[in-house]
Amino acid sequence: MTTPWIDALAAILRHDPTFAGCELRPATRDDETYLFELHRAALSGYVDATWGWDDDWQSAHFAAHYAPARNALIVRTDTGGPAIGRISLTRHWRKVFLRDIELVASERNGGIGTAVVTAVLALARESHRSVELLVLNCNPARRLYARLGFVVIADDGARQRMRAD
């Protein structure tokens, strides 16, 4: 069973040639372990450079905050392999909070992340919402977000809060 936001995002992504051969699948409780491994692979270097990576704390934090309904897996339909990424959103009445977008290393810098974030922006615009996210200052994804129209609205020295209207 899909959730409305996943269906809406998938409908937008169907028109993006970069996303061809991929689809979104709703996350389940059974995906939690895989998604934590993806999270570790995608972000541990940046978290370690900022605060230090404590695997026990990170695992407990991920488990405590993992909500399948807020997550969609990005899967390749052309290879039938495991999920290549995930997107996690929280929708509020005035904004969409992009909690996470993470891709396996082999899929980074190929346009899939850009396609997904662009689709999130389009989805938010359809409902007259802005999109906000947090990104670590050392994470090069900041450049992608800036290129897509996000501006820094706060900086705590370790992370930037960015918004696109």
PDB file of C-alpha atoms in Angstrom:
ATOM      1  CA  MET A   1       0.000   0.000   0.000  1.00  0.00           C
ATOM      2  CA  THR A   2       1.410   3.380  -0.959  1.00  0.00           C
ATOM      3  CA  THR A   3       0.920   6.701   0.711  1.00  0.00           C
ATOM      4  CA  PRO A   4      -0.424   9.729  -1.160  1.00  0.00           C
ATOM      5  CA  TRP A   5       2.871  11.626  -1.054  1.00  0.00           C
ATOM      6  CA  ILE A   6       4.754   8.685  -2.577  1.00  0.00           C
ATOM      7  CA  ASP A   7       2.174   8.321  -5.353  1.00  0.00           C
ATOM      8  CA  ALA A   8       2.307  12.069  -6.067  1.00  0.00           C
ATOM      9  CA  LEU A   9       6.102  12.134  -6.099  1.00  0.00           C
ATOM     10  CA  ALA A  10       6.236   9.046  -8.333  1.00  0.00           C
ATOM     11  CA  ALA A  11       3.835  10.684 -10.785  1.00  0.00           C
ATOM     12  CA  ILE A  12       6.168  13.680 -11.111  1.00  0.00           C
ATOM     13  CA  LEU A  13       9.273  11.489 -11.442  1.00  0.00           C
ATOM     14  CA  ARG A  14       7.697   9.423 -14.252  1.00  0.00           C
ATOM     15  CA  HIS A  15       8.287  12.410 -16.535  1.00  0.00           C
ATOM     16  CA  ASP A  16      11.979  12.794 -15.669  1.00  0.00           C
ATOM     17  CA  PRO A  17      14.215  10.810 -18.045  1.00  0.00           C
ATOM     18  CA  THR A  18      16.956  10.683 -15.398  1.00  0.00           C
ATOM     19  CA  PHE A  19      14.627   8.599 -13.218  1.00  0.00           C
ATOM     20  CA  ALA A  20      13.840   6.123 -16.020  1.00  0.00           C
ATOM     21  CA  GLY A  21      14.424   2.585 -14.827  1.00  0.00           C
ATOM     22  CA  CYS A  22      13.668   3.575 -11.233  1.00  0.00           C
ATOM     23  CA  GLU A  23      10.589   3.711  -9.068  1.00  0.00           C
ATOM     24  CA  LEU A  24       9.580   4.570  -5.528  1.00  0.00           C
ATOM     25  CA  ARG A  25       8.433   1.893  -3.136  1.00  0.00           C
ATOM     26  CA  PRO A  26       6.913   2.564   0.281  1.00  0.00           C
ATOM     27  CA  ALA A  27       9.191   1.557   3.137  1.00  0.00           C
ATOM     28  CA  THR A  28       8.163  -1.121   5.590  1.00  0.00           C
ATOM     29  CA  ARG A  29       9.305  -2.018   9.074  1.00  0.00           C
ATOM     30  CA  ASP A  30      11.371  -4.805   7.452  1.00  0.00           C
ATOM     31  CA  ASP A  31      13.445  -2.184   5.563  1.00  0.00           C
ATOM     32  CA  GLU A  32      14.770  -0.566   8.738  1.00  0.00           C
ATOM     33  CA  THR A  33      18.057  -2.497   8.938  1.00  0.00           C
ATOM     34  CA  TYR A  34      18.885  -1.944   5.262  1.00  0.00           C
ATOM     35  CA  LEU A  35      17.997   1.735   5.488  1.00  0.00           C
ATOM     36  CA  PHE A  36      20.214   2.218   8.523  1.00  0.00           C
ATOM     37  CA  GLU A  37      23.106   0.608   6.607  1.00  0.00           C
ATOM     38  CA  LEU A  38      22.402   2.988   3.724  1.00  0.00           C
ATOM     39  CA  HIS A  39      22.284   5.903   6.165  1.00  0.00           C
ATOM     40  CA  ARG A  40      25.611   4.858   7.692  1.00  0.00           C
ATOM     41  CA  ALA A  41      27.267   4.516   4.282  1.00  0.00           C
ATOM     42  CA  ALA A  42      25.913   7.837   3.015  1.00  0.00           C
ATOM     43  CA  LEU A  43      26.446  10.060   6.056  1.00  0.00           C
ATOM     44  CA  SER A  44      28.905   8.557   8.533  1.00  0.00           C
ATOM     45  CA  GLY A  45      31.883  10.363   7.009  1.00  0.00           C
ATOM     46  CA  TYR A  46      30.205  13.762   7.311  1.00  0.00           C
ATOM     47  CA  VAL A  47      28.846  13.079  10.795  1.00  0.00           C
ATOM     48  CA  ASP A  48      32.249  11.774  11.887  1.00  0.00           C
ATOM     49  CA  ALA A  49      33.946  14.927  10.592  1.00  0.00           C
ATOM     50  CA  THR A  50      31.434  17.109  12.441  1.00  0.00           C
ATOM     51  CA  TRP A  51      30.732  15.420  15.785  1.00  0.00           C
ATOM     52  CA  GLY A  52      32.208  11.937  15.570  1.00  0.00           C
ATOM     53  CA  TRP A  53      30.204   8.891  14.559  1.00  0.00           C
ATOM     54  CA  ASP A  54      28.991   6.776  17.473  1.00  0.00           C
ATOM     55  CA  ASP A  55      27.503   3.690  15.868  1.00  0.00           C
ATOM     56  CA  ASP A  56      25.503   2.611  18.922  1.00  0.00           C
ATOM     57  CA  TRP A  57      23.976   6.065  19.358  1.00  0.00           C
ATOM     58  CA  GLN A  58      23.282   6.446  15.633  1.00  0.00           C
ATOM     59  CA  SER A  59      21.624   3.033  15.441  1.00  0.00           C
ATOM     60  CA  ALA A  60      19.423   3.731  18.480  1.00  0.00           C
ATOM     61  CA  HIS A  61      18.517   7.192  17.181  1.00  0.00           C
ATOM     62  CA  PHE A  62      17.639   5.833  13.741  1.00  0.00           C
ATOM     63  CA  ALA A  63      15.483   3.073  15.255  1.00  0.00           C
ATOM     64  CA  ALA A  64      13.702   5.499  17.583  1.00  0.00           C
ATOM     65  CA  HIS A  65      12.825   7.859  14.741  1.00  0.00           C
ATOM     66  CA  TYR A  66      12.260   5.407  11.893  1.00  0.00           C
ATOM     67  CA  ALA A  67       8.696   5.694  10.629  1.00  0.00           C
ATOM     68  CA  PRO A  68       8.011   3.677   7.468  1.00  0.00           C
ATOM     69  CA  ALA A  69       5.242   6.069   6.347  1.00  0.00           C
ATOM     70  CA  ARG A  70       7.807   8.894   6.061  1.00  0.00           C
ATOM     71  CA  ASN A  71      10.143   6.855   3.851  1.00  0.00           C
ATOM     72  CA  ALA A  72      10.211   5.649   0.280  1.00  0.00           C
ATOM     73  CA  LEU A  73      12.874   3.441  -1.216  1.00  0.00           C
ATOM     74  CA  ILE A  74      14.327   4.250  -4.597  1.00  0.00           C
ATOM     75  CA  VAL A  75      14.621   1.000  -6.521  1.00  0.00           C
ATOM     76  CA  ARG A  76      15.976   0.187  -9.940  1.00  0.00           C
ATOM     77  CA  THR A  77      13.380  -1.658 -11.972  1.00  0.00           C
ATOM     78  CA  ASP A  78      15.835  -2.212 -14.818  1.00  0.00           C
ATOM     79  CA  THR A  79      18.199  -4.379 -12.738  1.00  0.00           C
ATOM     80  CA  GLY A  80      15.914  -5.866 -10.097  1.00  0.00           C
ATOM     81  CA  GLY A  81      18.610  -5.346  -7.485  1.00  0.00           C
ATOM     82  CA  PRO A  82      18.259  -3.974  -3.967  1.00  0.00           C
ATOM     83  CA  ALA A  83      17.125  -0.439  -3.250  1.00  0.00           C
ATOM     84  CA  ILE A  84      19.603   2.204  -4.365  1.00  0.00           C
ATOM     85  CA  GLY A  85      18.387   4.930  -2.045  1.00  0.00           C
ATOM     86  CA  ARG A  86      15.700   6.447   0.056  1.00  0.00           C
ATOM     87  CA  ILE A  87      13.835   9.657   0.532  1.00  0.00           C
ATOM     88  CA  SER A  88      12.242  10.654   3.802  1.00  0.00           C
ATOM     89  CA  LEU A  89       9.736  13.509   4.085  1.00  0.00           C
ATOM     90  CA  THR A  90       7.601  15.057   6.753  1.00  0.00           C
ATOM     91  CA  ARG A  91       4.719  17.141   5.437  1.00  0.00           C
ATOM     92  CA  HIS A  92       3.538  20.059   7.544  1.00  0.00           C
ATOM     93  CA  TRP A  93       0.715  22.419   6.691  1.00  0.00           C
ATOM     94  CA  ARG A  94       3.107  25.179   5.507  1.00  0.00           C
ATOM     95  CA  LYS A  95       6.190  23.235   4.491  1.00  0.00           C
ATOM     96  CA  VAL A  96       7.634  19.931   3.452  1.00  0.00           C
ATOM     97  CA  PHE A  97      10.657  18.916   5.498  1.00  0.00           C
ATOM     98  CA  LEU A  98      13.132  16.860   3.481  1.00  0.00           C
ATOM     99  CA  ARG A  99      14.443  14.673   6.297  1.00  0.00           C
ATOM    100  CA  ASP A 100      16.834  12.597   4.204  1.00  0.00           C
ATOM    101  CA  ILE A 101      17.780  11.725   0.691  1.00  0.00           C
ATOM    102  CA  GLU A 102      20.441   9.059   0.519  1.00  0.00           C
ATOM    103  CA  LEU A 103      21.815   7.060  -2.387  1.00  0.00           C
ATOM    104  CA  VAL A 104      24.282   4.181  -2.563  1.00  0.00           C
ATOM    105  CA  ALA A 105      27.723   5.406  -3.616  1.00  0.00           C
ATOM    106  CA  SER A 106      27.510   3.966  -7.138  1.00  0.00           C
ATOM    107  CA  GLU A 107      24.362   6.012  -7.856  1.00  0.00           C
ATOM    108  CA  ARG A 108      25.574   9.387  -6.569  1.00  0.00           C
ATOM    109  CA  ASN A 109      26.304  12.229  -8.982  1.00  0.00           C
ATOM    110  CA  GLY A 110      24.255  10.626 -11.740  1.00  0.00           C
ATOM    111  CA  GLY A 111      21.219  12.894 -11.544  1.00  0.00           C
ATOM    112  CA  ILE A 112      18.843  10.705  -9.541  1.00  0.00           C
ATOM    113  CA  GLY A 113      19.195  12.830  -6.402  1.00  0.00           C
ATOM    114  CA  THR A 114      18.619  15.997  -8.418  1.00  0.00           C
ATOM    115  CA  ALA A 115      15.523  14.447 -10.013  1.00  0.00           C
ATOM    116  CA  VAL A 116      14.088  13.449  -6.645  1.00  0.00           C
ATOM    117  CA  VAL A 117      14.738  16.814  -4.965  1.00  0.00           C
ATOM    118  CA  THR A 118      13.316  18.631  -8.004  1.00  0.00           C
ATOM    119  CA  ALA A 119      10.195  16.459  -7.769  1.00  0.00           C
ATOM    120  CA  VAL A 120       9.881  17.267  -4.050  1.00  0.00           C
ATOM    121  CA  LEU A 121      10.050  20.977  -4.926  1.00  0.00           C
ATOM    122  CA  ALA A 122       7.331  20.541  -7.556  1.00  0.00           C
ATOM    123  CA  LEU A 123       5.153  18.582  -5.136  1.00  0.00           C
ATOM    124  CA  ALA A 124       5.534  21.319  -2.512  1.00  0.00           C
ATOM    125  CA  ARG A 125       4.719  24.061  -5.029  1.00  0.00           C
ATOM    126  CA  GLU A 126       1.495  22.252  -5.987  1.00  0.00           C
ATOM    127  CA  SER A 127       0.306  22.635  -2.390  1.00  0.00           C
ATOM    128  CA  HIS A 128       1.797  26.132  -1.879  1.00  0.00           C
ATOM    129  CA  ARG A 129       4.426  24.911   0.578  1.00  0.00           C
ATOM    130  CA  SER A 130       8.113  25.605   0.943  1.00  0.00           C
ATOM    131  CA  VAL A 131      10.711  22.862   1.343  1.00  0.00           C
ATOM    132  CA  GLU A 132      13.192  22.898   4.218  1.00  0.00           C
ATOM    133  CA  LEU A 133      16.112  20.659   5.068  1.00  0.00           C
ATOM    134  CA  LEU A 134      19.154  20.432   7.296  1.00  0.00           C
ATOM    135  CA  VAL A 135      22.565  19.698   5.801  1.00  0.00           C
ATOM    136  CA  LEU A 136      25.926  19.378   7.501  1.00  0.00           C
ATOM    137  CA  ASN A 137      28.313  22.182   6.568  1.00  0.00           C
ATOM    138  CA  CYS A 138      30.909  19.676   5.346  1.00  0.00           C
ATOM    139  CA  ASN A 139      28.442  17.849   3.068  1.00  0.00           C
ATOM    140  CA  PRO A 140      28.968  18.756  -0.609  1.00  0.00           C
ATOM    141  CA  ALA A 141      25.213  18.261  -1.188  1.00  0.00           C
ATOM    142  CA  ARG A 142      24.892  21.898  -0.056  1.00  0.00           C
ATOM    143  CA  ARG A 143      25.974  22.906  -3.566  1.00  0.00           C
ATOM    144  CA  LEU A 144      23.200  20.804  -5.127  1.00  0.00           C
ATOM    145  CA  TYR A 145      20.603  22.363  -2.849  1.00  0.00           C
ATOM    146  CA  ALA A 146      21.841  25.878  -3.621  1.00  0.00           C
ATOM    147  CA  ARG A 147      21.752  25.126  -7.356  1.00  0.00           C
ATOM    148  CA  LEU A 148      18.122  23.995  -6.963  1.00  0.00           C
ATOM    149  CA  GLY A 149      17.115  27.273  -5.299  1.00  0.00           C
ATOM    150  CA  PHE A 150      17.580  26.560  -1.595  1.00  0.00           C
ATOM    151  CA  VAL A 151      18.898  29.422   0.512  1.00  0.00           C
ATOM    152  CA  VAL A 152      20.451  29.275   3.955  1.00  0.00           C
ATOM    153  CA  ILE A 153      18.051  30.521   6.612  1.00  0.00           C
ATOM    154  CA  ALA A 154      20.054  29.426   9.673  1.00  0.00           C
ATOM    155  CA  ASP A 155      23.509  28.070  10.472  1.00  0.00           C
ATOM    156  CA  ASP A 156      24.441  26.627  13.861  1.00  0.00           C
ATOM    157  CA  GLY A 157      28.101  26.145  12.925  1.00  0.00           C
ATOM    158  CA  ALA A 158      27.667  22.456  12.158  1.00  0.00           C
ATOM    159  CA  ARG A 159      24.511  22.441  10.012  1.00  0.00           C
ATOM    160  CA  GLN A 160      22.683  24.760   7.716  1.00  0.00           C
ATOM    161  CA  ARG A 161      18.913  24.981   7.569  1.00  0.00           C
ATOM    162  CA  MET A 162      17.980  25.676   3.958  1.00  0.00           C
ATOM    163  CA  ARG A 163      14.646  26.612   2.397  1.00  0.00           C
ATOM    164  CA  ALA A 164      13.265  26.774  -1.113  1.00  0.00           C
ATOM    165  CA  ASP A 165       9.935  28.484  -1.812  1.00  0.00           C
TER     166      ASP A 165
END
